[in-house]
Amino acid sequence: MPHDVFLSYASADRAAADAVCAALEVRGIRCWMAPRDVPAGADWGEAILTAIGRTHAMVLILSRNTAGSVHVRNEVVTAVSQSLALVPVRIEDCQPGGALRLHLAGSHWLDVFPPPVERHADVLAAGVRLALAADATIELPREQAAALVAAARAASAGRVAPVGRVGGA
């Protein structure tokens, strides 16, 4: 089954990433998440690259741990190079640091704090749906795309900031 989004997170934020993943999947957004979706015996790096290449957006879990994760940085660079829609999700009150600051300079993020994530899940799903609806590589009938955008906007009740596309135009 194809996935809609690739979930990128620092290993120290695994519990929050699991909560974000569960909240999205309950709302019909299919997530790819390591290590859960890495096939047994597969090369880890190849599995990550393949998954990013097959999804339509990246949900990036932002915390104080994120800037220190080489894996997250590499995943974001790969997403940028493939012009994936990027949905930064802050799980705590922090600013992106290091190279991520550069990559996220034009993006707005969604906040899912204070916990629990489920409390923010409808707004989170609405923001991800907006990013997916804006992805030109997904072939949706115009009416269905318009309905997705309308539903996402209605669910967000004006609380979702625009989600930026990274990389090329």
mmCIF file of C-alpha atoms in Angstrom:
data_model
loop_
_atom_site.group_PDB
_atom_site.id
_atom_site.type_symbol
_atom_site.label_atom_id
_atom_site.label_comp_id
_atom_site.label_asym_id
_atom_site.label_seq_id
_atom_site.Cartn_x
_atom_site.Cartn_y
_atom_site.Cartn_z
ATOM 1 C CA MET A 1 0.000 0.000 0.000
ATOM 2 C CA PRO A 2 1.483 3.398 -0.949
ATOM 3 C CA HIS A 3 2.062 5.983 1.736
ATOM 4 C CA ASP A 4 1.020 9.636 1.645
ATOM 5 C CA VAL A 5 3.694 11.082 3.917
ATOM 6 C CA PHE A 6 7.157 10.293 5.182
ATOM 7 C CA LEU A 7 7.518 10.969 8.904
ATOM 8 C CA SER A 8 10.956 12.337 9.874
ATOM 9 C CA TYR A 9 11.962 12.619 13.522
ATOM 10 C CA ALA A 10 14.910 12.438 15.901
ATOM 11 C CA SER A 11 15.050 9.081 17.677
ATOM 12 C CA ALA A 12 14.650 10.815 21.054
ATOM 13 C CA ASP A 13 11.210 11.995 19.856
ATOM 14 C CA ARG A 14 9.920 8.527 18.984
ATOM 15 C CA ALA A 15 6.915 8.697 21.352
ATOM 16 C CA ALA A 16 5.751 12.002 19.859
ATOM 17 C CA ALA A 17 6.334 10.692 16.317
ATOM 18 C CA ASP A 18 4.261 7.605 17.137
ATOM 19 C CA ALA A 19 1.455 9.857 18.413
ATOM 20 C CA VAL A 20 1.570 12.058 15.285
ATOM 21 C CA CYS A 21 1.587 8.959 13.072
ATOM 22 C CA ALA A 22 -1.390 7.442 14.912
ATOM 23 C CA ALA A 23 -3.348 10.708 14.755
ATOM 24 C CA LEU A 24 -2.798 11.000 11.003
ATOM 25 C CA GLU A 25 -3.495 7.355 10.206
ATOM 26 C CA VAL A 26 -6.764 7.367 12.172
ATOM 27 C CA ARG A 27 -7.761 10.253 9.872
ATOM 28 C CA GLY A 28 -6.906 8.338 6.704
ATOM 29 C CA ILE A 29 -3.422 9.755 6.016
ATOM 30 C CA ARG A 30 -1.007 6.878 5.385
ATOM 31 C CA CYS A 31 2.396 7.416 7.006
ATOM 32 C CA TRP A 32 5.765 5.821 6.322
ATOM 33 C CA MET A 33 7.831 5.693 9.476
ATOM 34 C CA ALA A 34 11.119 4.043 10.369
ATOM 35 C CA PRO A 35 11.745 1.578 11.831
ATOM 36 C CA ARG A 36 8.146 0.357 11.540
ATOM 37 C CA ASP A 37 8.073 0.335 7.727
ATOM 38 C CA VAL A 38 11.636 -0.737 6.971
ATOM 39 C CA PRO A 39 11.346 -4.265 5.549
ATOM 40 C CA ALA A 40 13.204 -6.964 7.464
ATOM 41 C CA GLY A 41 16.690 -7.415 6.059
ATOM 42 C CA ALA A 42 16.482 -4.262 3.935
ATOM 43 C CA ASP A 43 19.323 -1.769 3.661
ATOM 44 C CA TRP A 44 18.278 1.047 6.016
ATOM 45 C CA GLY A 45 19.495 3.946 3.857
ATOM 46 C CA GLU A 46 17.997 2.517 0.691
ATOM 47 C CA ALA A 47 14.655 1.970 2.434
ATOM 48 C CA ILE A 48 14.634 5.617 3.585
ATOM 49 C CA LEU A 49 15.489 6.934 0.108
ATOM 50 C CA THR A 50 12.871 4.742 -1.530
ATOM 51 C CA ALA A 51 10.197 5.785 0.959
ATOM 52 C CA ILE A 52 10.906 9.505 0.521
ATOM 53 C CA GLY A 53 10.782 9.064 -3.242
ATOM 54 C CA ARG A 54 7.406 7.344 -3.098
ATOM 55 C CA THR A 55 5.583 9.727 -0.766
ATOM 56 C CA HIS A 56 3.996 13.079 -1.524
ATOM 57 C CA ALA A 57 4.978 15.060 1.564
ATOM 58 C CA MET A 58 7.294 14.983 4.551
ATOM 59 C CA VAL A 59 6.001 15.561 8.065
ATOM 60 C CA LEU A 60 8.990 16.774 10.073
ATOM 61 C CA ILE A 61 8.774 16.497 13.854
ATOM 62 C CA LEU A 62 10.534 19.574 15.280
ATOM 63 C CA SER A 63 11.996 19.645 18.768
ATOM 64 C CA ARG A 64 15.217 20.596 20.490
ATOM 65 C CA ASN A 65 16.513 17.166 19.452
ATOM 66 C CA THR A 66 15.947 17.703 15.740
ATOM 67 C CA ALA A 67 18.925 19.947 14.953
ATOM 68 C CA GLY A 68 21.335 17.364 16.359
ATOM 69 C CA SER A 69 20.046 14.510 14.203
ATOM 70 C CA VAL A 70 22.193 13.825 11.143
ATOM 71 C CA HIS A 71 19.512 11.419 9.885
ATOM 72 C CA VAL A 72 16.774 14.064 10.032
ATOM 73 C CA ARG A 73 19.013 16.568 8.261
ATOM 74 C CA ASN A 74 19.758 14.037 5.495
ATOM 75 C CA GLU A 75 16.069 13.199 5.131
ATOM 76 C CA VAL A 76 15.152 16.886 4.834
ATOM 77 C CA VAL A 77 17.904 17.484 2.253
ATOM 78 C CA THR A 78 16.548 14.540 0.245
ATOM 79 C CA ALA A 79 12.993 15.905 0.473
ATOM 80 C CA VAL A 80 14.203 19.354 -0.611
ATOM 81 C CA SER A 81 16.002 17.858 -3.607
ATOM 82 C CA GLN A 82 12.785 16.094 -4.645
ATOM 83 C CA SER A 83 10.576 19.175 -4.092
ATOM 84 C CA LEU A 84 8.365 17.381 -1.579
ATOM 85 C CA ALA A 85 5.803 19.368 0.338
ATOM 86 C CA LEU A 86 7.236 19.861 3.827
ATOM 87 C CA VAL A 87 5.011 20.026 6.904
ATOM 88 C CA PRO A 88 7.060 20.982 9.981
ATOM 89 C CA VAL A 89 5.288 19.992 13.205
ATOM 90 C CA ARG A 90 6.593 21.430 16.478
ATOM 91 C CA ILE A 91 6.136 19.204 19.507
ATOM 92 C CA GLU A 92 7.604 21.830 21.854
ATOM 93 C CA ASP A 93 8.280 25.558 21.849
ATOM 94 C CA CYS A 94 11.588 25.696 19.987
ATOM 95 C CA GLN A 95 13.130 27.118 16.841
ATOM 96 C CA PRO A 96 14.795 24.985 14.179
ATOM 97 C CA GLY A 97 18.562 25.099 14.484
ATOM 98 C CA GLY A 98 21.566 24.283 12.384
ATOM 99 C CA ALA A 99 21.104 23.559 8.699
ATOM 100 C CA LEU A 100 17.391 22.916 9.275
ATOM 101 C CA ARG A 101 16.930 26.614 9.921
ATOM 102 C CA LEU A 102 17.978 27.289 6.333
ATOM 103 C CA HIS A 103 15.766 24.579 4.859
ATOM 104 C CA LEU A 104 12.724 25.666 6.883
ATOM 105 C CA ALA A 105 13.182 29.419 6.416
ATOM 106 C CA GLY A 106 10.179 29.720 4.086
ATOM 107 C CA SER A 107 7.941 27.170 5.795
ATOM 108 C CA HIS A 108 5.257 27.688 8.389
ATOM 109 C CA TRP A 109 4.928 25.010 11.020
ATOM 110 C CA LEU A 110 2.079 23.475 12.920
ATOM 111 C CA ASP A 111 2.172 23.279 16.706
ATOM 112 C CA VAL A 112 1.006 20.133 18.501
ATOM 113 C CA PHE A 113 1.896 21.186 22.016
ATOM 114 C CA PRO A 114 1.059 21.191 24.818
ATOM 115 C CA PRO A 115 0.448 17.429 24.789
ATOM 116 C CA PRO A 116 -1.372 15.276 24.055
ATOM 117 C CA VAL A 117 -0.956 15.307 20.257
ATOM 118 C CA GLU A 118 -4.515 14.006 19.847
ATOM 119 C CA ARG A 119 -5.774 17.358 21.128
ATOM 120 C CA HIS A 120 -4.274 18.987 17.997
ATOM 121 C CA ALA A 121 -4.909 16.092 15.603
ATOM 122 C CA ASP A 122 -7.664 17.638 13.469
ATOM 123 C CA VAL A 123 -5.583 20.761 12.773
ATOM 124 C CA LEU A 124 -2.537 18.585 12.095
ATOM 125 C CA ALA A 125 -4.447 16.396 9.631
ATOM 126 C CA ALA A 126 -5.914 19.489 7.949
ATOM 127 C CA GLY A 127 -2.443 20.932 7.395
ATOM 128 C CA VAL A 128 -1.152 17.658 5.962
ATOM 129 C CA ARG A 129 -4.189 17.367 3.681
ATOM 130 C CA LEU A 130 -3.540 20.877 2.365
ATOM 131 C CA ALA A 131 0.034 19.887 1.534
ATOM 132 C CA LEU A 132 -1.151 16.715 -0.182
ATOM 133 C CA ALA A 133 -3.848 18.556 -2.135
ATOM 134 C CA ALA A 134 -1.214 21.003 -3.387
ATOM 135 C CA ASP A 135 1.045 18.200 -4.655
ATOM 136 C CA ALA A 136 0.861 18.261 -8.444
ATOM 137 C CA THR A 137 2.123 14.666 -8.676
ATOM 138 C CA ILE A 138 -1.084 13.298 -7.168
ATOM 139 C CA GLU A 139 -3.695 12.796 -9.847
ATOM 140 C CA LEU A 140 -7.005 13.839 -8.326
ATOM 141 C CA PRO A 141 -10.099 15.007 -10.147
ATOM 142 C CA ARG A 142 -10.408 18.791 -9.748
ATOM 143 C CA GLU A 143 -13.616 18.426 -7.734
ATOM 144 C CA GLN A 144 -12.008 15.965 -5.314
ATOM 145 C CA ALA A 145 -8.957 18.212 -4.836
ATOM 146 C CA ALA A 146 -11.233 21.207 -4.198
ATOM 147 C CA ALA A 147 -13.235 19.156 -1.685
ATOM 148 C CA LEU A 148 -10.019 18.126 0.134
ATOM 149 C CA VAL A 149 -8.898 21.729 0.386
ATOM 150 C CA ALA A 150 -12.340 22.889 1.566
ATOM 151 C CA ALA A 151 -12.527 20.125 4.179
ATOM 152 C CA ALA A 152 -9.027 20.881 5.424
ATOM 153 C CA ARG A 153 -9.777 24.583 5.717
ATOM 154 C CA ALA A 154 -13.041 23.924 7.511
ATOM 155 C CA ALA A 155 -11.360 21.547 9.961
ATOM 156 C CA SER A 156 -8.603 24.012 10.695
ATOM 157 C CA ALA A 157 -11.018 26.847 11.487
ATOM 158 C CA GLY A 158 -8.360 29.304 10.458
ATOM 159 C CA ARG A 159 -5.683 27.852 12.785
ATOM 160 C CA VAL A 160 -3.481 26.197 10.148
ATOM 161 C CA ALA A 161 -0.715 28.341 8.680
ATOM 162 C CA PRO A 162 0.099 27.827 4.992
ATOM 163 C CA VAL A 163 2.329 24.842 4.416
ATOM 164 C CA GLY A 164 5.358 25.560 2.270
ATOM 165 C CA ARG A 165 6.723 23.598 -0.663
ATOM 166 C CA VAL A 166 10.450 23.142 -0.464
ATOM 167 C CA GLY A 167 12.921 23.013 -3.293
ATOM 168 C CA GLY A 168 11.988 23.913 -6.875
ATOM 169 C CA ALA A 169 9.024 25.948 -7.994
#
